[in-house]
């Protein structure tokens, strides 16, 4: 298939990438909720352009369990989910990562009930941060396409051998259309060779996987942690190689935008990044020294990069589209713990916004930057602020 | 690779594929696994959810299987089996069986959704439910297959309740209602019937299901040397039955001329020893109603 540029949704971009990654087994449950990604993939299986076994499973728990079974014989696998569905499969996430199966899953970020709300935030995926999965967040459909291919390379790297969750903001990315550059299949095959592993059951040399280990349980997880740390370098390496081959590079674990000489930066995940970029451009035009840190991977966490940023800026705002009720935003907690390692102590403010799809406007972002710049000058304010809510709620 | 019907223990391989496990003395479940694997041979992928067999056999590095095997998430035996089969098919593997061994709770309660999904997809996998009529691994709690009157740690027998008060789910018929290619009931007390059924399941081109009664000396409360005898008696007294479902028909394999006394079977077991006359009558009534239906509708 020769390369081409086509106008497709984020969902379809993921489906196209999955077709080019040639997984052996797709397992998918169509609801709770799901996206058209799995419908497009089933079209590809039907028309023969993707030679995969497609399993129609009865739940997300079974979707991941079937992927685990397929991975256990050495198959490349794909599944996709969202929101309640991700929570329903939660038991199986550490199961897959503990067994060191490099499963790739798309998650359409949507909020979790109750109250029910269909729109996007990151409460679903961030609740699974400790599951042993790598988590990457995409800004647009092109990045989603590219990250599916990169996710397989990273996950299947023998130094890493851990699953990856590729996150796209529900509706904002999954259901909107963009021009997406699809590479040539041969180029993809050269970038992503077939998956080969010893971590599988084998008819010639029978083996046990997913077993019990009492005495070495800690060591198993220490190894998992050490390999996840190695994944930081692998992610950067894969990003560079992808850039050389396809001309698009994302910065690895995180991307800094106009951070040089910035006094205040905002950390973002996902699609809101584009809005923050444009606010920065216009504020920079008016002389404000503001920048953006687009968190791409939250696991593995870009610890050193965050420390480095913290040592250069005077104020950090973290825009969380989630909330760990009883404390603060989950990304803020993570960023704060790395900032503590820095030699300087920038002012830190947590902005909780966009829950259940609540809009985060350019004005909201500009207000955040102005507040952060005041904090950079030493003004004391609240640690956690709620964005775009009635002032009576931001008590 | 099992490629023919096996009707006698003499036809079995001397090889052991399940060896050195730490199950209790007199464990019926381990017999069910050992015999089935002897029929299926070494080229198999085994998935077992949380149950006695995984708890006593999967402890790294002393795993008791000499074949490919994995523990599946508790609710997901059916889905894991499907995944293994799909992966093996996609990778072009040849001459193998995919088999799962789940307990009664892992099948009839938490695993019923994934089992139903696997049958619905028709994946070529063999699902064996070894039924010891309660959650034995975790200390004898009631499952959906615990029979009326059985004392468990969550259905204590006392002044107000005679132990479990529910009705044992008809898993065999629930499975058959999917229109599965092959389903059967068996008992480790009738091993040759069981072996034949496992070998028949291995010949299927889609999903097959075997529900084998596997008494638990610890949970049922009988001497460890009587496991096979009790498993036989369950059939002889009419509380269990040997049957098959294929080609849309139910076939009864063994019609007892007359049932052995129910009380003998029940009172041998500590879990039933508290039963009163009226409880016994309730059990007899349930048994007779079931047999009435079997004799009327099955071949």
XYZ file of C-alpha atoms in Angstrom, chain A:
395
model
C 0.000 0.000 0.000
C 1.629 3.289 -1.061
C 1.656 6.277 1.244
C -1.135 8.834 1.029
C -2.816 11.697 2.854
C -6.462 11.195 3.744
C -9.175 13.023 5.675
C -10.204 10.742 8.555
C -11.274 10.758 12.204
C -9.000 9.912 15.107
C -10.793 6.576 15.390
C -10.115 5.788 11.766
C -6.505 6.901 12.075
C -6.053 4.312 14.830
C -7.769 1.658 12.703
C -5.494 2.463 9.752
C -2.441 2.183 11.989
C -3.633 -1.134 13.362
C -4.070 -2.415 9.818
C -0.478 -1.469 9.048
C 0.828 -2.980 12.308
C -0.655 -6.350 11.270
C -1.668 -7.792 14.675
C -2.490 -11.515 14.692
C -5.496 -11.146 16.963
C -7.983 -8.339 17.576
C -10.397 -8.789 20.457
C -13.034 -6.197 20.997
C -16.264 -5.563 22.780
C -18.430 -3.017 20.969
C -19.932 -1.102 23.891
C -19.355 0.396 27.373
C -18.442 2.527 25.340
C -16.474 1.747 22.252
C -15.506 3.746 19.174
C -15.801 3.071 15.451
C -12.146 2.002 15.501
C -13.145 -1.613 16.018
C -15.815 -1.322 13.316
C -13.258 -0.072 10.759
C -10.883 -2.848 11.796
C -13.631 -5.418 11.263
C -14.127 -3.925 7.764
C -10.420 -4.460 7.070
C -10.627 -8.073 8.268
C -13.708 -8.604 6.114
C -12.162 -7.111 2.962
C -8.976 -9.087 3.540
C -6.691 -6.056 3.842
C -5.941 -7.109 7.431
C -5.262 -10.796 7.977
C -6.136 -11.007 11.669
C -8.314 -13.215 13.781
C -11.115 -10.967 15.040
C -12.695 -12.116 18.296
C -16.140 -10.785 19.153
C -15.982 -10.953 22.906
C -18.731 -10.456 25.436
C -17.097 -7.827 27.658
C -14.016 -5.661 28.050
C -12.816 -8.038 30.739
C -12.921 -10.766 28.118
C -11.424 -8.480 25.447
C -8.272 -8.093 27.488
C -8.366 -11.718 28.668
C -8.532 -12.946 25.086
C -5.646 -10.640 24.175
C -3.735 -12.151 27.106
C -4.467 -15.676 25.832
C -3.324 -14.758 22.328
C -0.211 -13.001 23.616
C 0.523 -16.116 25.670
C 1.204 -18.040 22.466
C 3.285 -15.216 21.004
C 0.673 -13.351 18.966
C 0.649 -9.583 18.376
C -2.666 -8.304 19.704
C -4.844 -5.219 19.713
C -7.908 -4.146 21.608
C -9.666 -0.860 22.284
C -11.900 0.494 24.989
C -13.049 3.597 26.832
C -14.345 4.840 30.158
C -16.509 2.299 32.025
C -15.149 -0.392 29.742
C -11.602 0.322 30.841
C -12.674 0.120 34.472
C -14.479 -3.141 33.790
C -11.295 -4.634 32.368
C -9.203 -3.254 35.243
C -8.475 -6.645 36.788
C -6.800 -7.812 33.618
C -4.487 -4.794 33.151
C -1.864 -5.705 35.763
C -2.411 -9.301 34.677
C -1.185 -8.470 31.183
C 1.655 -6.245 32.307
C 2.826 -8.653 35.012
C 3.008 -11.419 32.433
C 5.035 -8.993 30.293
C 2.744 -9.213 27.294
C 3.273 -6.278 24.892
C -0.403 -5.723 24.167
C -1.361 -2.419 22.556
C -4.716 -0.891 23.433
C -6.410 2.277 22.330
C -8.383 4.077 25.010
C -10.838 6.798 24.044
C -10.694 9.019 27.105
C -14.174 9.516 28.464
C -15.315 10.315 31.936
C -16.666 7.768 34.369
C -20.067 7.522 35.998
C -21.776 8.661 38.144
C -23.190 11.118 37.305
C -23.230 9.828 33.769
C -21.653 12.166 31.259
C -20.555 10.979 27.879
C -17.808 13.433 27.114
C -14.097 13.421 27.515
C -11.769 13.642 30.469
C -8.902 11.537 31.765
C -10.453 10.010 34.863
C -10.693 6.622 33.167
C -7.084 6.048 32.147
C -5.424 7.895 35.014
C -7.279 5.665 37.476
C -5.225 2.822 35.973
C -1.861 4.525 36.262
C -0.504 1.864 38.603
C -1.432 -1.071 36.388
C 2.025 -1.547 34.879
C 0.960 -0.205 31.483
C 2.728 2.547 29.646
C 0.350 5.417 28.992
C 0.745 7.860 26.137
C -1.644 10.750 25.340
C -2.109 12.086 21.827
C -2.764 15.623 20.661
C -4.242 14.908 17.241
C -5.188 12.125 14.857
C -1.799 12.051 13.165
C -0.080 11.538 16.489
C -2.597 8.797 17.323
C -1.777 7.036 14.063
C 1.943 7.379 14.647
C 1.754 6.308 18.285
C -0.018 3.037 17.512
C 2.932 2.049 15.330
C 5.447 3.329 17.857
C 3.569 1.637 20.709
C 4.146 -1.811 19.195
C 7.845 -1.074 18.679
C 8.243 0.145 22.254
C 6.104 -2.573 23.870
C 7.769 -5.442 22.002
C 11.304 -4.192 22.557
C 13.030 -7.011 24.508
C 14.347 -4.416 26.958
C 10.802 -3.308 27.751
C 8.196 -6.063 27.143
C 5.286 -4.158 28.639
C 1.883 -3.152 27.296
C 0.983 0.312 26.023
C -2.280 2.225 26.319
C -2.613 4.834 23.562
C -5.015 7.519 24.777
C -7.136 9.774 22.579
C -9.568 12.314 23.964
C -13.048 10.982 23.348
C -15.032 12.930 20.737
C -12.469 15.760 20.536
C -10.014 13.441 18.799
C -11.928 10.248 18.192
C -14.846 11.799 16.349
C -13.322 14.794 14.568
C -11.711 14.673 11.135
C -8.235 15.717 10.100
C -5.802 15.154 7.288
C -3.631 12.200 8.250
C -0.504 11.151 6.460
C -0.462 7.372 5.977
C 2.933 5.951 5.148
C 3.767 3.197 2.741
C 3.183 -0.324 4.121
C 6.734 -1.334 3.247
C 8.119 1.555 5.263
C 5.943 0.518 8.200
C 7.118 -3.084 7.908
C 10.726 -1.882 7.979
C 10.001 0.217 11.080
C 7.966 -2.492 12.835
C 9.340 -5.992 12.204
C 7.232 -9.087 13.027
C 6.907 -9.839 16.721
C 9.077 -12.662 17.985
C 9.354 -13.622 21.642
C 10.462 -16.331 24.012
C 7.830 -15.176 26.487
C 5.170 -17.562 25.251
C 3.870 -21.088 25.509
C 5.493 -23.381 22.979
C 4.350 -26.764 21.660
C 7.927 -27.930 21.109
C 9.198 -26.729 24.475
C 6.202 -26.517 26.818
C 6.225 -23.599 29.191
C 4.160 -21.999 31.929
C 3.074 -18.363 31.815
C 1.002 -16.302 34.262
C 1.987 -18.562 37.136
C 2.136 -17.901 40.866
C 5.259 -16.709 42.603
C 5.396 -16.138 46.322
C 9.116 -16.078 47.058
C 10.078 -14.020 44.024
C 7.002 -11.839 43.756
C 8.888 -8.694 44.687
C 11.734 -9.455 42.314
C 9.295 -9.932 39.440
C 7.913 -6.467 39.998
C 11.323 -4.927 40.590
C 12.360 -6.273 37.193
C 9.183 -4.828 35.725
C 10.010 -1.446 37.262
C 13.621 -1.523 36.060
C 12.504 -2.404 32.535
C 9.901 0.343 32.620
C 12.695 2.758 33.497
C 14.640 1.463 30.495
C 11.559 2.170 28.407
C 12.278 5.908 28.785
C 15.354 5.577 26.594
C 13.591 3.186 24.225
C 10.719 5.653 23.777
C 13.202 8.392 22.843
C 15.069 6.036 20.528
C 11.901 4.913 18.757
C 10.758 8.527 18.428
C 14.058 9.462 16.749
C 13.951 6.477 14.415
C 10.342 7.254 13.533
C 11.362 10.840 12.804
C 14.128 9.729 10.470
C 11.857 7.326 8.603
C 8.616 9.301 8.481
C 9.611 12.902 9.132
C 7.542 13.343 12.300
C 9.051 13.477 15.768
C 7.285 14.141 19.059
C 10.002 14.592 21.641
C 9.693 11.192 23.325
C 8.327 11.315 26.861
C 7.301 14.960 26.664
C 7.399 17.926 24.330
C 8.427 21.414 25.388
C 6.910 24.314 23.468
C 8.413 27.791 23.833
C 9.831 26.868 27.232
C 13.177 28.550 26.652
C 13.275 31.668 28.902
C 9.702 30.961 30.096
C 8.776 32.134 33.602
C 5.570 30.117 33.706
C 4.641 26.848 31.993
C 1.511 24.758 31.898
C 1.607 20.970 31.742
C -1.082 19.373 29.592
C -2.240 15.956 28.405
C -4.046 15.295 25.149
C -6.080 17.534 22.911
C -6.195 20.669 25.083
C -2.520 21.048 24.207
C -3.377 22.677 20.872
C -5.459 25.369 22.584
C -2.666 26.088 25.052
C -0.182 26.382 22.172
C -2.270 29.036 20.480
C -2.731 30.992 23.728
C 1.028 30.912 24.224
C 1.617 32.205 20.707
C -0.639 35.178 21.253
C 0.661 35.908 24.786
C 4.247 35.647 23.572
C 3.319 38.277 20.980
C 2.448 40.538 23.911
C 5.717 39.850 25.680
C 4.578 37.277 28.228
C 7.228 34.643 28.916
C 5.028 31.548 28.927
C 5.496 28.012 27.668
C 3.918 24.590 27.398
C 4.947 21.143 28.541
C 2.963 18.536 26.686
C 3.115 15.392 28.788
C 3.055 12.539 26.316
C 3.891 9.615 28.550
C 2.646 9.546 32.129
C 4.051 6.019 32.582
C 6.946 5.734 32.408
C 7.052 9.152 34.043
C 9.453 11.732 32.550
C 11.091 12.378 35.881
C 14.415 13.877 34.777
C 12.769 16.077 32.168
C 10.365 17.489 34.756
C 13.217 18.189 37.189
C 15.066 19.981 34.415
C 12.024 22.152 33.613
C 11.416 22.894 37.299
C 14.939 24.243 37.621
C 14.382 26.692 34.761
C 10.943 28.180 35.412
C 9.436 30.170 38.249
C 5.900 28.793 38.139
C 4.334 25.537 36.992
C 0.662 24.995 36.350
C -0.621 21.500 35.814
C -3.890 21.239 33.921
C -5.565 18.040 35.090
C -8.637 16.748 33.328
C -9.092 14.404 36.239
C -9.360 14.584 39.999
C -8.311 12.176 42.692
C -11.201 13.030 44.937
C -9.931 13.780 48.410
C -6.646 15.253 47.239
C -5.827 16.901 43.899
C -5.226 16.178 40.216
C -3.350 12.961 39.506
C -0.912 14.518 37.046
C -0.256 17.332 39.517
C 0.678 14.820 42.233
C 3.047 13.111 39.823
C 4.644 16.325 38.573
C 4.943 17.700 42.114
C 6.858 14.673 43.339
C 9.466 15.169 40.604
C 9.620 18.927 41.167
C 10.649 18.192 44.761
C 13.892 16.778 43.375
C 14.741 20.053 41.657
C 17.296 22.446 43.134
C 14.793 25.279 42.965
C 11.197 25.466 44.122
C 8.886 26.942 41.493
C 5.375 27.964 42.493
C 2.937 25.131 41.754
C -0.735 25.468 40.900
C -3.099 22.677 39.978
C -5.892 23.514 37.528
C -8.699 20.976 37.499
C -10.703 21.460 34.342
C -12.617 19.791 31.575
C -14.245 17.155 33.768
C -17.047 15.443 31.904
C -16.177 17.463 28.799
C -16.516 20.946 30.372
C -14.955 23.431 27.966
C -11.527 24.892 28.653
C -11.435 28.137 26.699
C -8.521 30.254 25.537
C -9.610 32.838 28.093
C -9.433 30.215 30.838
C -5.920 29.333 29.794
C -4.841 32.960 29.582
C -6.174 33.510 33.127
C -4.119 30.527 34.297
C -0.977 31.939 32.755
C -1.585 35.383 34.263
C -2.099 33.839 37.674
C 1.041 31.728 37.249
C 3.058 34.798 36.292
C 1.818 36.535 39.471
C 2.815 33.430 41.417
C 6.205 33.570 39.711
C 6.528 37.056 41.192
C 5.822 35.690 44.634
C 2.048 36.150 44.971
C 0.538 33.428 47.123
C -2.626 31.723 45.886
C -4.538 28.508 46.082
C -2.856 25.207 45.342
C -5.882 23.681 43.538
C -8.143 25.738 41.275
C -11.210 24.605 39.363
C -11.429 25.938 35.829
C -14.504 27.382 34.146
C -16.863 26.879 37.077
C -18.988 29.435 38.873
C -16.788 31.407 41.292
C -18.889 30.135 44.185
C -17.575 26.623 43.456
C -13.903 27.547 43.344
C -14.248 28.355 47.045
